[in-house]
Structures are given as structure tokens and as C-alpha cells.
Coordinates of C-alpha atoms in Angstrom, one line a residue:
X1 CA -20.6 23.0 21.9
X2 CA -20.3 25.2 19.6
X3 CA -18.5 24.2 17.0
X4 CA -15.8 26.4 15.6
X5 CA -13.8 24.0 12.6
X6 CA -15.0 23.4 9.5
X7 CA -14.8 19.2 8.4
X8 CA -15.7 17.7 5.2
X9 CA -15.9 14.1 4.3
X10 CA -16.5 11.1 1.7
X11 CA -17.0 8.9 3.8
X12 CA -18.1 9.7 7.3
X13 CA -20.2 12.1 8.2
X14 CA -19.0 15.3 10.5
X15 CA -19.8 15.0 13.8
X16 CA -18.6 16.9 17.6
X17 CA -16.4 14.5 19.1
X18 CA -17.3 13.9 22.3
X19 CA -14.2 14.2 24.5
X20 CA -13.3 12.6 27.5
X21 CA -10.7 15.1 29.4
X22 CA -8.0 14.4 31.8
X23 CA -6.0 17.9 33.1
X24 CA -2.9 17.7 33.4
X25 CA -0.4 19.8 36.1
X26 CA 1.2 22.5 33.4
X27 CA -2.1 23.7 31.2
X28 CA -0.6 27.0 30.6
X29 CA -1.1 28.5 27.6
X30 CA 0.7 27.5 24.4
X31 CA 0.4 28.4 21.1
X32 CA -1.7 26.1 18.4
X33 CA 1.8 25.2 16.8
X34 CA 3.0 23.8 20.4
X35 CA -0.1 22.2 21.0
X36 CA 0.4 20.6 17.6
X37 CA 3.3 18.8 18.2
X38 CA 2.9 18.2 22.1
X39 CA -0.9 16.4 20.7
X40 CA 1.9 14.5 18.2
X41 CA 4.1 13.6 20.6
X42 CA 1.0 12.5 23.6
X43 CA -0.5 10.2 20.9
X44 CA 2.9 8.5 20.2
X45 CA 4.3 10.1 16.7
X46 CA 7.6 9.4 16.8
X47 CA 8.3 9.8 12.8
X48 CA 7.1 13.4 10.9
X49 CA 8.2 13.6 7.3
X50 CA 8.1 17.3 6.4
X51 CA 9.1 20.2 3.9
X52 CA 9.0 23.7 5.3
X53 CA 7.1 26.6 3.8
X54 CA 6.4 30.1 5.8
X55 CA 2.8 29.3 7.0
X56 CA 4.0 26.4 9.0
X57 CA 7.5 28.2 10.2
X58 CA 5.8 28.7 13.7
X59 CA 5.8 24.8 13.8
X60 CA 9.1 24.5 12.5
X61 CA 10.0 26.7 15.0
X62 CA 8.6 24.1 17.7
X63 CA 10.1 21.4 16.0
X64 CA 13.9 22.9 16.5
X65 CA 13.4 22.2 20.2
X66 CA 11.3 19.4 20.2
X67 CA 13.6 16.0 20.6
X68 CA 11.1 13.8 20.9
X69 CA 9.5 13.6 17.9
X70 CA 12.5 12.8 14.4
X71 CA 11.7 15.2 11.8
X72 CA 12.5 13.5 8.8
X73 CA 13.2 16.3 6.0
X74 CA 12.3 15.0 2.5
X75 CA 12.9 16.7 -0.7
X76 CA 9.3 16.8 -2.1
X77 CA 5.7 16.8 -0.4
X78 CA 4.7 14.3 -2.7
X79 CA 7.5 12.0 -1.7
X80 CA 6.9 13.2 2.2
X81 CA 2.9 11.8 2.0
X82 CA 4.5 8.2 -0.3
X83 CA 7.4 7.4 2.5
X84 CA 4.6 8.3 5.4
X85 CA 2.9 5.7 3.8
X86 CA 5.3 2.7 3.4
X87 CA 5.7 4.1 7.1
X88 CA 2.0 3.3 7.5
X89 CA 2.3 -0.2 5.5
X90 CA 5.0 -0.8 7.5
X91 CA 4.1 -0.6 11.2
X92 CA 0.1 -0.2 11.1
X93 CA 0.8 3.4 12.5
X94 CA -0.9 6.0 10.9
X95 CA 2.0 7.7 8.8
X96 CA 2.0 11.7 9.7
X97 CA 3.2 14.3 7.0
X98 CA 3.7 18.2 7.1
X99 CA 3.5 20.2 4.7
X100 CA 2.9 24.3 3.9
X101 CA 0.3 26.2 2.0
X102 CA -0.7 26.5 -1.9
X103 CA 1.4 24.7 -4.1
X104 CA 2.9 22.2 -0.3
X105 CA -0.7 20.7 -0.1
X106 CA -1.2 20.1 -3.4
X107 CA 2.2 18.8 -4.1
X108 CA 0.1 15.5 -1.5
X109 CA -2.6 15.0 -3.2
X110 CA -1.3 12.4 -5.5
X111 CA 0.2 10.4 -2.0
X112 CA -3.2 11.2 -0.4
X113 CA -5.0 9.4 -3.3
X114 CA -2.5 6.6 -3.7
X115 CA -3.2 5.8 0.5
X116 CA -6.9 6.5 -0.1
X117 CA -7.7 4.0 -2.9
X118 CA -5.4 1.8 -0.7
X119 CA -6.9 2.3 2.3
X120 CA -3.8 3.0 4.5
X121 CA -4.0 5.5 7.4
X122 CA -2.4 9.0 6.9
X123 CA -2.5 12.1 8.6
X124 CA -1.7 14.9 6.6
X125 CA -0.7 18.7 7.8
X126 CA -1.4 21.3 5.4
X127 CA -0.8 25.3 6.3
X128 CA -3.1 27.6 5.2
X129 CA -3.0 31.3 5.1
X130 CA -4.5 33.1 7.8
X131 CA -8.2 32.8 8.6
X132 CA -9.2 36.1 7.6
X133 CA -7.3 36.2 3.9
X134 CA -8.7 33.0 2.9
X135 CA -11.4 33.6 -0.2
X136 CA -9.1 36.8 -0.8
X137 CA -6.3 34.8 -3.2
X138 CA -3.9 35.7 -0.9
X139 CA 0.2 34.5 -1.8
X140 CA 0.5 30.6 -1.7
X141 CA -3.5 30.0 -0.5
X142 CA -5.1 26.6 -2.2
X143 CA -8.5 25.2 -0.6
X144 CA -6.7 22.0 0.1
X145 CA -10.0 21.3 2.1
X146 CA -12.2 21.3 -1.2
X147 CA -9.4 19.4 -3.3
X148 CA -8.7 16.2 -1.6
X149 CA -12.6 16.5 0.1
X150 CA -12.8 12.6 -2.6
X151 CA -9.4 11.3 -1.3
X152 CA -10.3 12.1 2.6
X153 CA -11.9 9.9 5.0
X154 CA -12.3 13.2 6.4
X155 CA -10.7 16.3 6.7
X156 CA -10.9 20.3 8.8
X157 CA -9.8 23.5 8.1
X158 CA -9.1 24.5 11.7
X159 CA -10.9 27.8 12.5
X160 CA -10.2 28.3 16.7
X161 CA -7.9 27.2 18.6
X162 CA -8.9 25.9 21.3
X163 CA -10.6 23.5 18.9
X164 CA -7.1 22.4 17.9
X165 CA -5.9 19.5 20.0
X166 CA -9.5 18.0 19.5
X167 CA -9.7 17.9 16.2
X168 CA -5.8 16.2 16.1
X169 CA -6.9 13.4 18.4
X170 CA -10.3 13.0 15.8
X171 CA -8.1 13.0 12.9
X172 CA -6.1 9.8 14.0
X173 CA -9.5 8.2 15.1
X174 CA -10.7 8.0 12.0
X175 CA -7.7 7.5 10.0
X176 CA -7.6 4.3 12.7
X177 CA -10.7 2.8 12.8
X178 CA -13.1 1.1 10.7
X179 CA -11.3 0.8 7.2
X180 CA -8.3 3.6 7.0
X181 CA -7.6 5.9 5.1
X182 CA -6.0 9.7 5.0
X183 CA -7.7 12.6 6.9
X184 CA -6.4 15.8 6.4
X185 CA -5.6 19.5 8.8
X186 CA -5.8 22.7 7.0
X187 CA -4.1 24.7 9.5
X188 CA -4.4 29.3 8.7
X189 CA -1.2 30.3 10.3
X190 CA -3.1 32.9 12.6
X191 CA -4.2 30.0 15.1
X192 CA -0.5 28.5 14.6
X193 CA 0.6 31.8 16.6
X194 CA -2.6 31.6 18.6
X195 CA -2.7 30.7 22.3
X196 CA -4.8 28.3 24.0
X197 CA -4.7 25.3 26.9
X198 CA -3.5 21.8 26.4
X199 CA -5.7 19.3 28.2
X200 CA -4.2 16.2 27.2
X201 CA -7.7 15.1 25.7
X202 CA -7.7 10.7 26.4
X203 CA -10.1 9.4 24.4
X204 CA -12.6 10.4 21.5
X205 CA -16.2 9.3 21.0
X206 CA -18.2 10.4 17.8
X207 CA -21.8 8.5 17.8
X208 CA -21.9 8.5 14.2
X209 CA -18.7 6.7 14.1
X210 CA -18.3 3.6 14.9
X211 CA -17.8 1.6 13.2
X212 CA -19.3 -3.0 13.7
X213 CA -16.3 -5.0 14.1
X214 CA -17.6 -8.9 15.5
X215 CA -20.1 -9.6 12.3
X216 CA -23.9 -10.8 12.5
X217 CA -23.5 -14.1 13.8
X218 CA -26.3 -15.4 11.8
X219 CA -24.7 -14.6 9.0
X220 CA -21.1 -16.7 10.5
X221 CA -23.5 -19.7 11.4
X222 CA -24.3 -18.8 7.6
X223 CA -21.0 -18.9 5.9
X224 CA -19.7 -21.7 8.2
X225 CA -22.7 -23.9 6.9
X226 CA -21.6 -23.1 3.2
X227 CA -17.9 -23.8 4.0
X228 CA -18.3 -26.8 5.8
X229 CA -20.2 -28.3 2.7
X230 CA -18.2 -27.1 -0.2
X231 CA -16.5 -29.5 -2.3
X232 CA -14.1 -26.8 -4.4
X233 CA -13.8 -23.6 -1.4
X234 CA -10.8 -20.9 -1.9
X235 CA -9.7 -18.7 0.1
X236 CA -9.8 -15.0 -1.6
X237 CA -7.5 -12.7 1.1
X238 CA -7.3 -8.9 0.3
X239 CA -5.6 -6.0 1.9
X240 CA -7.6 -6.3 4.9
X241 CA -6.4 -9.0 6.6
X242 CA -3.3 -6.8 6.8
X243 CA -4.5 -3.4 7.8
X244 CA -7.0 -5.7 10.3
X245 CA -3.7 -7.6 11.7
X246 CA -6.2 -11.1 11.0
X247 CA -2.8 -13.3 9.2
X248 CA -2.8 -15.4 11.6
X249 CA -6.2 -16.3 11.9
X250 CA -6.3 -16.0 8.2
X251 CA -3.7 -19.1 8.1
X252 CA -4.7 -20.7 10.9
X253 CA -8.5 -21.3 9.1
X254 CA -6.9 -21.9 6.0
X255 CA -4.9 -24.9 7.8
X256 CA -7.4 -26.4 9.8
X257 CA -9.8 -26.3 7.0
X258 CA -7.1 -27.6 4.3
X259 CA -8.4 -25.2 2.0
X260 CA -6.3 -23.0 -1.0
X261 CA -5.7 -19.4 -0.4
X262 CA -4.9 -17.1 -3.0
X263 CA -4.3 -13.1 -2.6
X264 CA -5.1 -10.1 -4.2
X265 CA -1.8 -7.3 -4.7
X266 CA -2.2 -5.8 -1.7
X267 CA -2.8 -8.9 0.6
X268 CA 0.5 -10.2 -0.5
X269 CA 2.3 -12.0 3.3
X270 CA -1.0 -12.3 4.7
X271 CA -1.1 -16.0 3.7
X272 CA 2.1 -17.5 3.5
X273 CA 3.9 -18.5 0.1
X274 CA 5.9 -21.2 1.5
X275 CA 3.1 -22.9 2.5
X276 CA 1.6 -25.8 -0.5
X277 CA -2.0 -24.2 0.4
X278 CA -0.8 -20.9 -1.0
X279 CA -1.5 -20.2 -4.7
X280 CA 0.0 -17.1 -4.8
X281 CA -1.7 -13.6 -6.6
X282 CA -4.2 -13.4 -9.0
X283 CA -5.5 -11.2 -11.1
X284 CA -4.4 -9.4 -14.4
X285 CA -0.6 -11.0 -13.8
X286 CA -1.9 -13.8 -11.1
X287 CA -0.9 -17.2 -11.2
X288 CA -2.9 -19.8 -14.1
X289 CA -3.8 -22.0 -11.3
X290 CA -4.9 -19.2 -8.5
X291 CA -7.0 -17.5 -11.9
X292 CA -8.6 -21.3 -12.5
X293 CA -9.3 -22.2 -8.9
X294 CA -11.0 -18.5 -8.4
X295 CA -13.4 -19.8 -11.7
X296 CA -13.9 -23.1 -11.2
X297 CA -14.5 -22.9 -7.5
X298 CA -17.9 -23.4 -5.7
X299 CA -17.3 -21.4 -2.4
X300 CA -15.9 -18.3 -2.4
X301 CA -14.7 -16.4 1.1
X302 CA -13.4 -12.8 -0.1
X303 CA -12.0 -12.1 3.0
X304 CA -10.9 -7.6 3.2
X305 CA -10.9 -7.7 -0.7
X306 CA -12.8 -5.4 -2.8
X307 CA -13.7 -7.3 -5.9
X308 CA -11.4 -4.6 -8.0
X309 CA -11.6 -4.7 -11.7
X310 CA -7.4 -6.6 -12.0
X311 CA -8.9 -9.3 -10.1
X312 CA -11.9 -10.2 -11.6
X313 CA -11.4 -9.4 -15.5
X314 CA -14.6 -9.4 -17.2
X315 CA -17.2 -9.3 -14.4
X316 CA -20.3 -11.3 -16.1
X317 CA -17.4 -14.3 -16.6
X318 CA -16.3 -13.6 -13.0
X319 CA -16.1 -16.6 -10.7
X320 CA -20.1 -17.8 -12.0
X321 CA -19.7 -21.4 -10.6
X322 CA -19.3 -20.0 -6.9
X323 CA -21.6 -19.2 -4.1
X324 CA -20.4 -16.3 -2.2
X325 CA -19.2 -14.9 1.1
X326 CA -17.9 -11.2 1.3
X327 CA -16.3 -10.2 4.7
X328 CA -15.2 -6.6 5.1
X329 CA -15.3 -3.9 7.6
X330 CA -16.4 -1.5 5.0
X331 CA -20.2 -1.7 4.1
X332 CA -20.4 0.4 1.1
X333 CA -17.7 -2.8 -0.2
X334 CA -20.0 -5.6 -0.1
X335 CA -22.0 -5.7 -3.9
X336 CA -20.5 -3.3 -4.8
X337 CA -18.5 -4.7 -7.5
X338 CA -20.0 -8.5 -7.5
X339 CA -23.4 -9.5 -5.7
X340 CA -23.0 -12.2 -2.9
X341 CA -24.7 -14.4 -1.1
X342 CA -23.3 -14.3 2.3
X343 CA -22.6 -10.8 3.3
X344 CA -20.9 -10.0 6.5
X345 CA -19.7 -6.4 7.8
X346 CA -17.1 -6.3 10.5
X347 CA -13.3 -6.7 11.5
X348 CA -11.5 -9.9 9.7
X349 CA -9.4 -10.4 12.8
X350 CA -13.0 -10.9 14.5
X351 CA -15.2 -13.1 12.0
X352 CA -12.9 -15.2 10.4
X353 CA -11.9 -16.9 14.0
X354 CA -16.0 -17.5 14.8
X355 CA -16.7 -18.9 11.1
X356 CA -13.8 -20.9 11.4
X357 CA -14.7 -22.5 15.1
X358 CA -18.2 -23.4 13.6
X359 CA -17.2 -24.7 10.8
X360 CA -16.1 -28.3 9.8
X361 CA -13.2 -29.4 7.0
X362 CA -14.6 -29.3 3.7
X363 CA -14.5 -32.9 1.6
X364 CA -11.3 -31.3 -0.5
X365 CA -9.3 -34.3 -1.9
X366 CA -10.3 -34.2 -5.4
X367 CA -9.9 -30.3 -5.8
X368 CA -6.8 -30.6 -4.4
X369 CA -6.0 -33.3 -7.2
X370 CA -7.1 -30.8 -9.6
X371 CA -5.1 -27.9 -8.3
X372 CA -2.0 -29.3 -7.8
X373 CA -2.3 -30.6 -11.4
X374 CA -3.0 -27.3 -13.2
X375 CA 0.2 -26.0 -10.8
X376 CA 2.2 -28.8 -12.6
X377 CA 1.4 -28.5 -15.8
X378 CA 1.0 -24.1 -15.8
X379 CA 3.5 -23.1 -12.9
X380 CA 5.2 -19.3 -13.5
X381 CA 8.4 -19.5 -15.5
X382 CA 12.2 -18.2 -14.7
X383 CA 13.6 -18.1 -18.0
X384 CA 17.6 -17.8 -17.4
X385 CA 20.6 -17.6 -19.7
X386 CA 24.6 -16.9 -18.8
X387 CA 24.7 -13.6 -20.8
X388 CA 22.5 -11.3 -20.0
X389 CA 19.7 -10.7 -17.1
X390 CA 15.6 -11.8 -17.4
X391 CA 13.3 -9.6 -15.2
X392 CA 11.8 -12.6 -13.2
X393 CA 15.6 -14.3 -12.9
X394 CA 16.1 -11.2 -11.1
X395 CA 13.5 -11.2 -8.4
X396 CA 14.2 -14.4 -7.9
X397 CA 17.8 -13.7 -6.8
X398 CA 16.7 -10.9 -4.6
X399 CA 14.4 -13.2 -2.7
X400 CA 16.8 -15.8 -2.7
X401 CA 19.7 -13.4 -1.1
X402 CA 17.2 -12.4 1.0
X403 CA 15.6 -15.6 2.2
X404 CA 12.6 -14.1 1.8
X405 CA 12.7 -11.7 4.8
X406 CA 13.4 -8.8 2.9
X407 CA 10.1 -5.7 2.8
X408 CA 10.0 -5.4 -0.6
X409 CA 8.7 -1.8 -1.7
X410 CA 8.2 -1.0 -5.6
X411 CA 6.6 1.3 -8.0
X412 CA 4.2 0.6 -10.9
X413 CA 4.5 -1.4 -13.9
X414 CA 6.4 -4.9 -15.3
X415 CA 8.9 -4.8 -12.5
X416 CA 6.3 -4.9 -9.6
X417 CA 3.7 -7.4 -11.4
X418 CA 7.3 -10.0 -11.4
X419 CA 8.0 -8.5 -8.1
X420 CA 4.8 -10.1 -6.7
X421 CA 5.0 -13.4 -8.7
X422 CA 8.6 -14.7 -7.6
X423 CA 9.2 -13.0 -4.6
X424 CA 8.1 -15.1 -2.2
X425 CA 5.8 -13.4 0.7
X426 CA 6.0 -15.7 4.0
X427 CA 6.0 -12.6 6.4
X428 CA 2.7 -10.2 6.8
X429 CA 4.3 -6.1 6.0
X430 CA 6.8 -7.1 4.2
X431 CA 5.0 -5.8 0.2
X432 CA 4.8 -2.4 0.3
X433 CA 3.1 -1.3 -3.2
X434 CA 0.7 1.2 -4.8
X435 CA -2.7 -0.9 -6.0
X436 CA -5.1 1.4 -6.6
X437 CA -3.8 4.5 -7.9
X438 CA -0.8 2.4 -9.2
X439 CA 1.3 5.4 -8.1
X440 CA 5.0 5.5 -10.3
X441 CA 6.7 7.4 -8.7
X442 CA 6.1 6.2 -5.2
X443 CA 8.3 2.9 -4.4
X444 CA 11.7 4.6 -3.2
X445 CA 10.0 7.3 -0.6
X446 CA 7.8 4.5 0.5
X447 CA 11.2 2.6 1.1
X448 CA 12.4 5.3 2.8
X449 CA 9.7 5.3 4.8
X450 CA 9.5 1.8 5.2
X451 CA 13.2 1.5 6.3
X452 CA 12.7 3.7 9.2
X453 CA 9.8 2.9 10.7
X454 CA 11.5 -0.9 11.3
X455 CA 15.7 -0.4 11.5
X456 CA 16.1 -4.1 12.2
X457 CA 15.0 -5.4 8.6
X458 CA 16.0 -5.1 5.1
X459 CA 14.2 -3.0 2.6
X460 CA 15.0 -4.0 -1.4
X461 CA 13.2 -1.0 -3.6
X462 CA 12.2 -3.2 -6.7
X463 CA 11.6 -0.2 -9.7
X464 CA 11.8 0.4 -12.7
X465 CA 14.2 3.4 -14.7
X466 CA 11.2 5.0 -15.2
X467 CA 9.5 5.3 -11.8
X468 CA 12.6 6.2 -10.1
X469 CA 13.5 8.9 -12.0
X470 CA 9.8 10.4 -10.5
X471 CA 11.4 10.8 -7.4
X472 CA 15.2 10.1 -7.8
X473 CA 15.9 13.3 -5.6
X474 CA 14.9 11.5 -3.0
X475 CA 18.6 9.8 -3.3
X476 CA 19.5 13.1 -0.8
X477 CA 16.8 11.9 1.9
X478 CA 18.6 8.9 2.1
X479 CA 21.6 10.0 2.3
X480 CA 21.0 12.5 5.1
X481 CA 19.4 9.8 7.3
X482 CA 22.0 6.8 6.4
X483 CA 18.8 5.3 5.6
X484 CA 20.3 1.8 4.0
X485 CA 17.9 0.9 1.8
X486 CA 19.0 -1.3 -1.2
X487 CA 17.0 0.1 -4.9
X488 CA 17.2 -2.3 -7.6
X489 CA 16.4 -0.6 -10.6
X490 CA 15.1 -3.1 -13.3
X491 CA 16.5 -1.0 -16.4
X492 CA 15.3 -1.8 -19.3
X493 CA 14.8 1.2 -20.9
X494 CA 11.4 1.9 -21.9
X495 CA 8.0 1.9 -19.8
X496 CA 8.0 -1.6 -19.8
X497 CA 4.2 -2.5 -19.1
X498 CA 3.2 0.7 -21.7
X499 CA 5.8 -0.8 -24.1
X500 CA 4.1 -3.9 -23.6
X501 CA 0.7 -2.8 -24.5
X502 CA 2.0 -1.2 -26.9
X503 CA 3.7 -4.2 -28.9
X504 CA 0.9 -6.9 -27.8
X505 CA -2.1 -4.4 -28.7
X506 CA -1.0 -1.7 -31.0
X507 CA 0.7 -3.3 -33.9
X508 CA 4.4 -2.4 -31.8
X509 CA 3.5 1.6 -32.4
X510 CA 6.1 2.2 -29.6
X511 CA 4.6 5.8 -28.6
X512 CA 6.4 8.0 -26.6
X513 CA 7.4 4.6 -23.9
X514 CA 11.1 3.9 -25.0
X515 CA 14.1 6.0 -23.9
X516 CA 16.8 4.1 -25.6
X517 CA 19.8 6.0 -25.0
X518 CA 18.0 8.7 -23.0
X519 CA 18.1 7.8 -19.3
X520 CA 20.5 8.8 -17.0
X521 CA 23.7 7.0 -15.6
X522 CA 21.9 5.3 -12.8
X523 CA 25.4 5.2 -10.7
X524 CA 26.7 8.6 -11.8
X525 CA 23.5 9.7 -10.2
X526 CA 23.6 8.0 -7.0
X527 CA 27.8 8.7 -6.7
X528 CA 26.1 12.7 -7.2
X529 CA 24.4 12.5 -3.9
X530 CA 26.8 10.7 -1.9
X531 CA 24.9 7.0 -2.5
X532 CA 26.9 4.1 -3.9
X533 CA 26.0 3.1 -7.3
X534 CA 26.8 -0.2 -9.0
X535 CA 25.8 -1.9 -12.2
X536 CA 25.6 -5.9 -13.4
X537 CA 24.8 -6.7 -16.8
X538 CA 24.7 -10.7 -16.6
X539 CA 23.9 -12.8 -14.1
X540 CA 27.0 -13.3 -12.4
X541 CA 27.7 -9.5 -12.0
X542 CA 24.1 -9.3 -10.2
X543 CA 24.9 -11.9 -8.0
X544 CA 28.3 -10.2 -6.6
X545 CA 26.4 -6.5 -6.9
X546 CA 23.0 -8.0 -4.4
X547 CA 26.0 -9.7 -2.2
X548 CA 28.2 -6.2 -1.6
X549 CA 24.4 -4.2 -1.4
X550 CA 23.4 -6.3 0.8
X551 CA 26.3 -6.2 3.1
X552 CA 26.4 -1.7 3.1
X553 CA 24.1 -1.0 6.8
X554 CA 25.5 2.9 6.4
X555 CA 23.2 4.4 3.5
X556 CA 21.2 3.8 0.4
X557 CA 22.7 1.6 -2.3
X558 CA 21.4 2.1 -5.8
X559 CA 22.0 -1.1 -8.5
X560 CA 21.4 -0.5 -12.3
X561 CA 20.4 -4.3 -13.3
X562 CA 20.3 -4.2 -17.0
X563 CA 17.4 -6.3 -17.7
X564 CA 16.5 -7.5 -21.3
X565 CA 14.4 -4.7 -23.2
X566 CA 11.3 -6.8 -25.0
X567 CA 10.8 -9.0 -22.5
X568 CA 7.0 -9.2 -21.1
X569 CA 5.4 -9.9 -18.3
X570 CA 2.8 -13.2 -18.4
X571 CA 0.6 -14.9 -17.4
X572 CA -1.9 -12.0 -18.5
X573 CA -6.1 -11.4 -18.8
X574 CA -5.8 -9.1 -21.6
X575 CA -8.2 -6.4 -21.1
X576 CA -11.6 -7.4 -21.2
X577 CA -10.9 -11.0 -21.2
X578 CA -12.3 -13.4 -18.3
X579 CA -9.6 -14.7 -15.9
X580 CA -9.9 -18.4 -17.1
X581 CA -8.9 -16.5 -21.0
X582 CA -5.6 -15.9 -20.2
X583 CA -2.2 -15.6 -21.6
X584 CA 1.2 -17.2 -21.2
X585 CA 3.5 -15.4 -24.5
X586 CA 3.4 -13.7 -27.1
X587 CA 2.3 -16.2 -29.3
X588 CA -0.7 -16.5 -27.7
X589 CA -0.7 -13.4 -27.4
X590 CA -1.3 -13.1 -31.4
X591 CA -4.0 -15.8 -31.4
X592 CA -6.6 -13.1 -29.6

């Protein structure tokens, strides 16, 4: 069958799909816009985040009469991709975005890159100028396929409306199978107006895209033997355990074998932190005992994690005493940063039970004595005062008032690390944050997506005064759709993490990081959009504000918490240091 659409990919080879067709009684011609909406509905898509423009008006005209698909009008296309990303992380289903051509498409780039780095399934539809003028610098033309090639699993430029349904279904298949990620489909305007028949295709098969899911049995047997004979084993659990929905399997194996568990930033919630085996998060701002366990362990089992630099610290000093087992569905991740003795390519949901079945509980009493001593000597500190709000106390109080059951969404910076450290994540898909790309402005729109995806869950966006201002205009979206997101601004009048590094490593030369009195009145900002705004300047007020905010269920609430401006985030592994070279205070930093 001749291909009439263009594809490109950074991770998969473009292939013509093999499609099994089920003819439906209604096969009257539909234009491309109608085929798009019918295919999305048939695929079970219930929410579409979008912003209209000239190139996609045929789609919006079709949406006018469609009542099966909930279109959410966001205020900026970047925020739309973040909202779809939050929806995807909260549900495991792909988030779906619609943007127009030119700047509409380019505005999605940051959100697409964010999803790519964190392996989040997105399908992004962009409008394009008519096929006859592509390449002629037509009004609002941009080569979005070329621009997004490095940050998508696959992308398409549709040149024949007869292939449109095929492309859409293949896009969803690729976004959600194997290692998840974003896929972009570029839609020239003439393809949306041209008519074709809707087939009701049911199954997509791509011969070259068949991820290996079960793992190699001899490697599984090696891993089980290595784990059984370990004296100081450690489970290092990443975001793959969340995207692979393997949290029950990870928990079951850890409990049966009595092995300590540490998670990455993306893996928070994959193992309940209320269990004694939890060491919390490891890495640059991880717990002392998690980082020391990584340094001293003799067998390390990496589960859906990629050994990124914020976890490893200085590579030459990373977990040198351990033999390593690495389980990942993406073979390109294995051995990329750290050499491992037992690589296992497969779905962690299948591989972990297979290892657990063969392994016997190792002798770990002495190991636990050591870890428990570390926990006692180096706990996470939560300073408190009667007249001022410490950021750590703010997060701890949010955790207590929500009973640890909320979905927590963050931006990037100090507040993100404190939220990761001091909120207790006992459920999967309860932590939503930009990890790999570190995208400021992500938190609030992602919280909107999560709240729409999970209306029965409390959603709290813990953000900074810097990050919130990057997408604060989405207050209009939250108010319009009465989305009950609780926005907790950790207001320290600066870019906290930047200021911290400038203080510690640049002789306190706080270049362009301190806002001072130039911040807006966030309470008035909320009220201007029609939202509820509250402010707290001490712990008593904070507790009162939080309780009042949680009782409001018919729209967004913004809480402005004035926190100590000069508080720094510890523990911290300084740049270039190994994990066991953590510092826990300003005084220790001064000695470096």
C-alpha cells in the first residue's frame, strides 16, 4: 500500500501500519476534521486541551456539535501540553492536545520536550497551512515536524486524508506502547476539509515496533540468584514502575524479600512511604540514608530508572561496591550512563514477579541495623517557629491536612524538592512534577489536567512565586471550568534554588534572582480572575487557610504563604560531588 503521509522519529523507524479493518454501517464520506473527532471518540478520548486558530477551524466547527468529547479551552498552548501531561500522569492514559499552525504549534514545544524527558504519553495535533503552500513561508507556517523531531517518539505530516484515521490510531499506539512518550500529528488545513470514509479501524500492528516485554529468562535467573545472595541489597525504583503500573509488584517483592527501597523523583509513590522499608527519594536532594544506602549496597536493582545525573552525582563515585541489575523496557537506557552486570529488557510489571518467584530472602539483618542507624542520625529536618513559616513545615502541614491522599503537583525549584521530601506519598500517580526537563510553569496547568482527570481526588499545586507567574493566566481556565485546584504558593520573593546556589557557590552575588517587592499581590490576582485568594504569614494562619481552602469544592483557591526567604534546601549533593559527599547545612557548605 502506497504511503501518502510523512513520518519522522527519534526513537522508532517509520513503518507503514498493518491495520485490521472492521467496516461499520455508517461509512458515508466525512471530512478530515470529522474523521479526527470520530477517531478520538472511538479511541476513548474524553478530554481534549486546545486553543483555536485559523488552520484548525474545521476541527472547532466539528466540535461545536460534538457532545462526547470534553474540550478544555486553555489560555496558552504550552499550558495545554502541560495540562494534558498532568492528565496523563494522573490516569496513565494519553493526554491529547490541539493547537493551530505556526506559533500555536511552536508554543507546544516546551510541553512536548517535558513529556519526552519523563516518558509521558501525549498525542499533539497541530494545524498546518494547506499542502499546496507548505514550504512557501505561508502565513503562520512553521515546520513543526522538523522542530519536534528530536523530542517526539514519532511525528507525522498528513498528506492524504485517506490515511488520516490510520495515522491517528498509530500515533496513540506508539505513544502508549513500550516506553511511553509524545507523538505529534501535523494536519494541513486542506486535509481537514477533504472528504474520505471512516473505517472504524480496530487494531494497529507495526512490524518494527514490538517492544520486548517479558525479559530474558536466563537474565532473570541471574538477577534472582544475585539478589538472594546479597548482604546489602537495594531496590532503586524509577518512573518506569509508575508508567508500567508495577507498584503492586514492586511492593510485593520488596516486602517478601525485606529489601530497602529508594525512589527517584519520578518514582515517588511507587512504594508506600509509610512502610519502614522506604528510604524516600535519593539523589541531589534525597535523604541522607538513601544516598548512603546507594553508596554502600552490594546488589543494586534498578527498576524502570535511567541513572540520570541528579541521581548518580559524580559517576566515578557512584555505587562502586555494587553489582547492578537494570530492568527497563527501553534497551537504549540500559548501560547508557552506568555499566551493569545483569541487563534485563522488559516490562517491569512482568519482570519483577519473575525475579520474585525465583529469589529467596537474603540475610539482611546487619544491613537494616546500619540503615536504621543512618535514619536515626540523619533524619529530614522540619524546622518550625510560631511567628514565621518554614517551607518544610508548610509541606508537612499540607501532608497532614490532606492525610497524604492528595495528588501533589509542583513546579521546579526549592519548593519541588521540599514537596518531594516532606509530603508522604503512599499511593501511585499522586506525585506529578517535571523531572528531566525541569520546566518552570509546569505545575499549575498540570494540576488543572490532573484535577479534570481525577475529580474525586484532592489536587494541590505546590508552587513557587517564580514558577506560578509563568502560567498564572490559566486561572481563567480553572475559574471557567470550576476546577477545584488548591494552589499553594511558597512565596519567598525570589527564584529560590537559583538564589541558594548563588549564595553558596557565587559569594552571595544574587544576580537577577531576587524579586524583592516586585512580586504581584497574588490574592488580588486570584480575585481578579474570579478565584478565591487567601494569605498566611505565620503557622497559625497557615493552618486556618489550608482548612478553609480544602472545604471549597466549586473552583480554584489560591493560597499565598509568606515563607522565610533565605531558607535553603538540604540535604544537598553539590555539583561534581559523589552521593556520599552530601551537605546538610550552610555551615557544611562553607567548608567545601
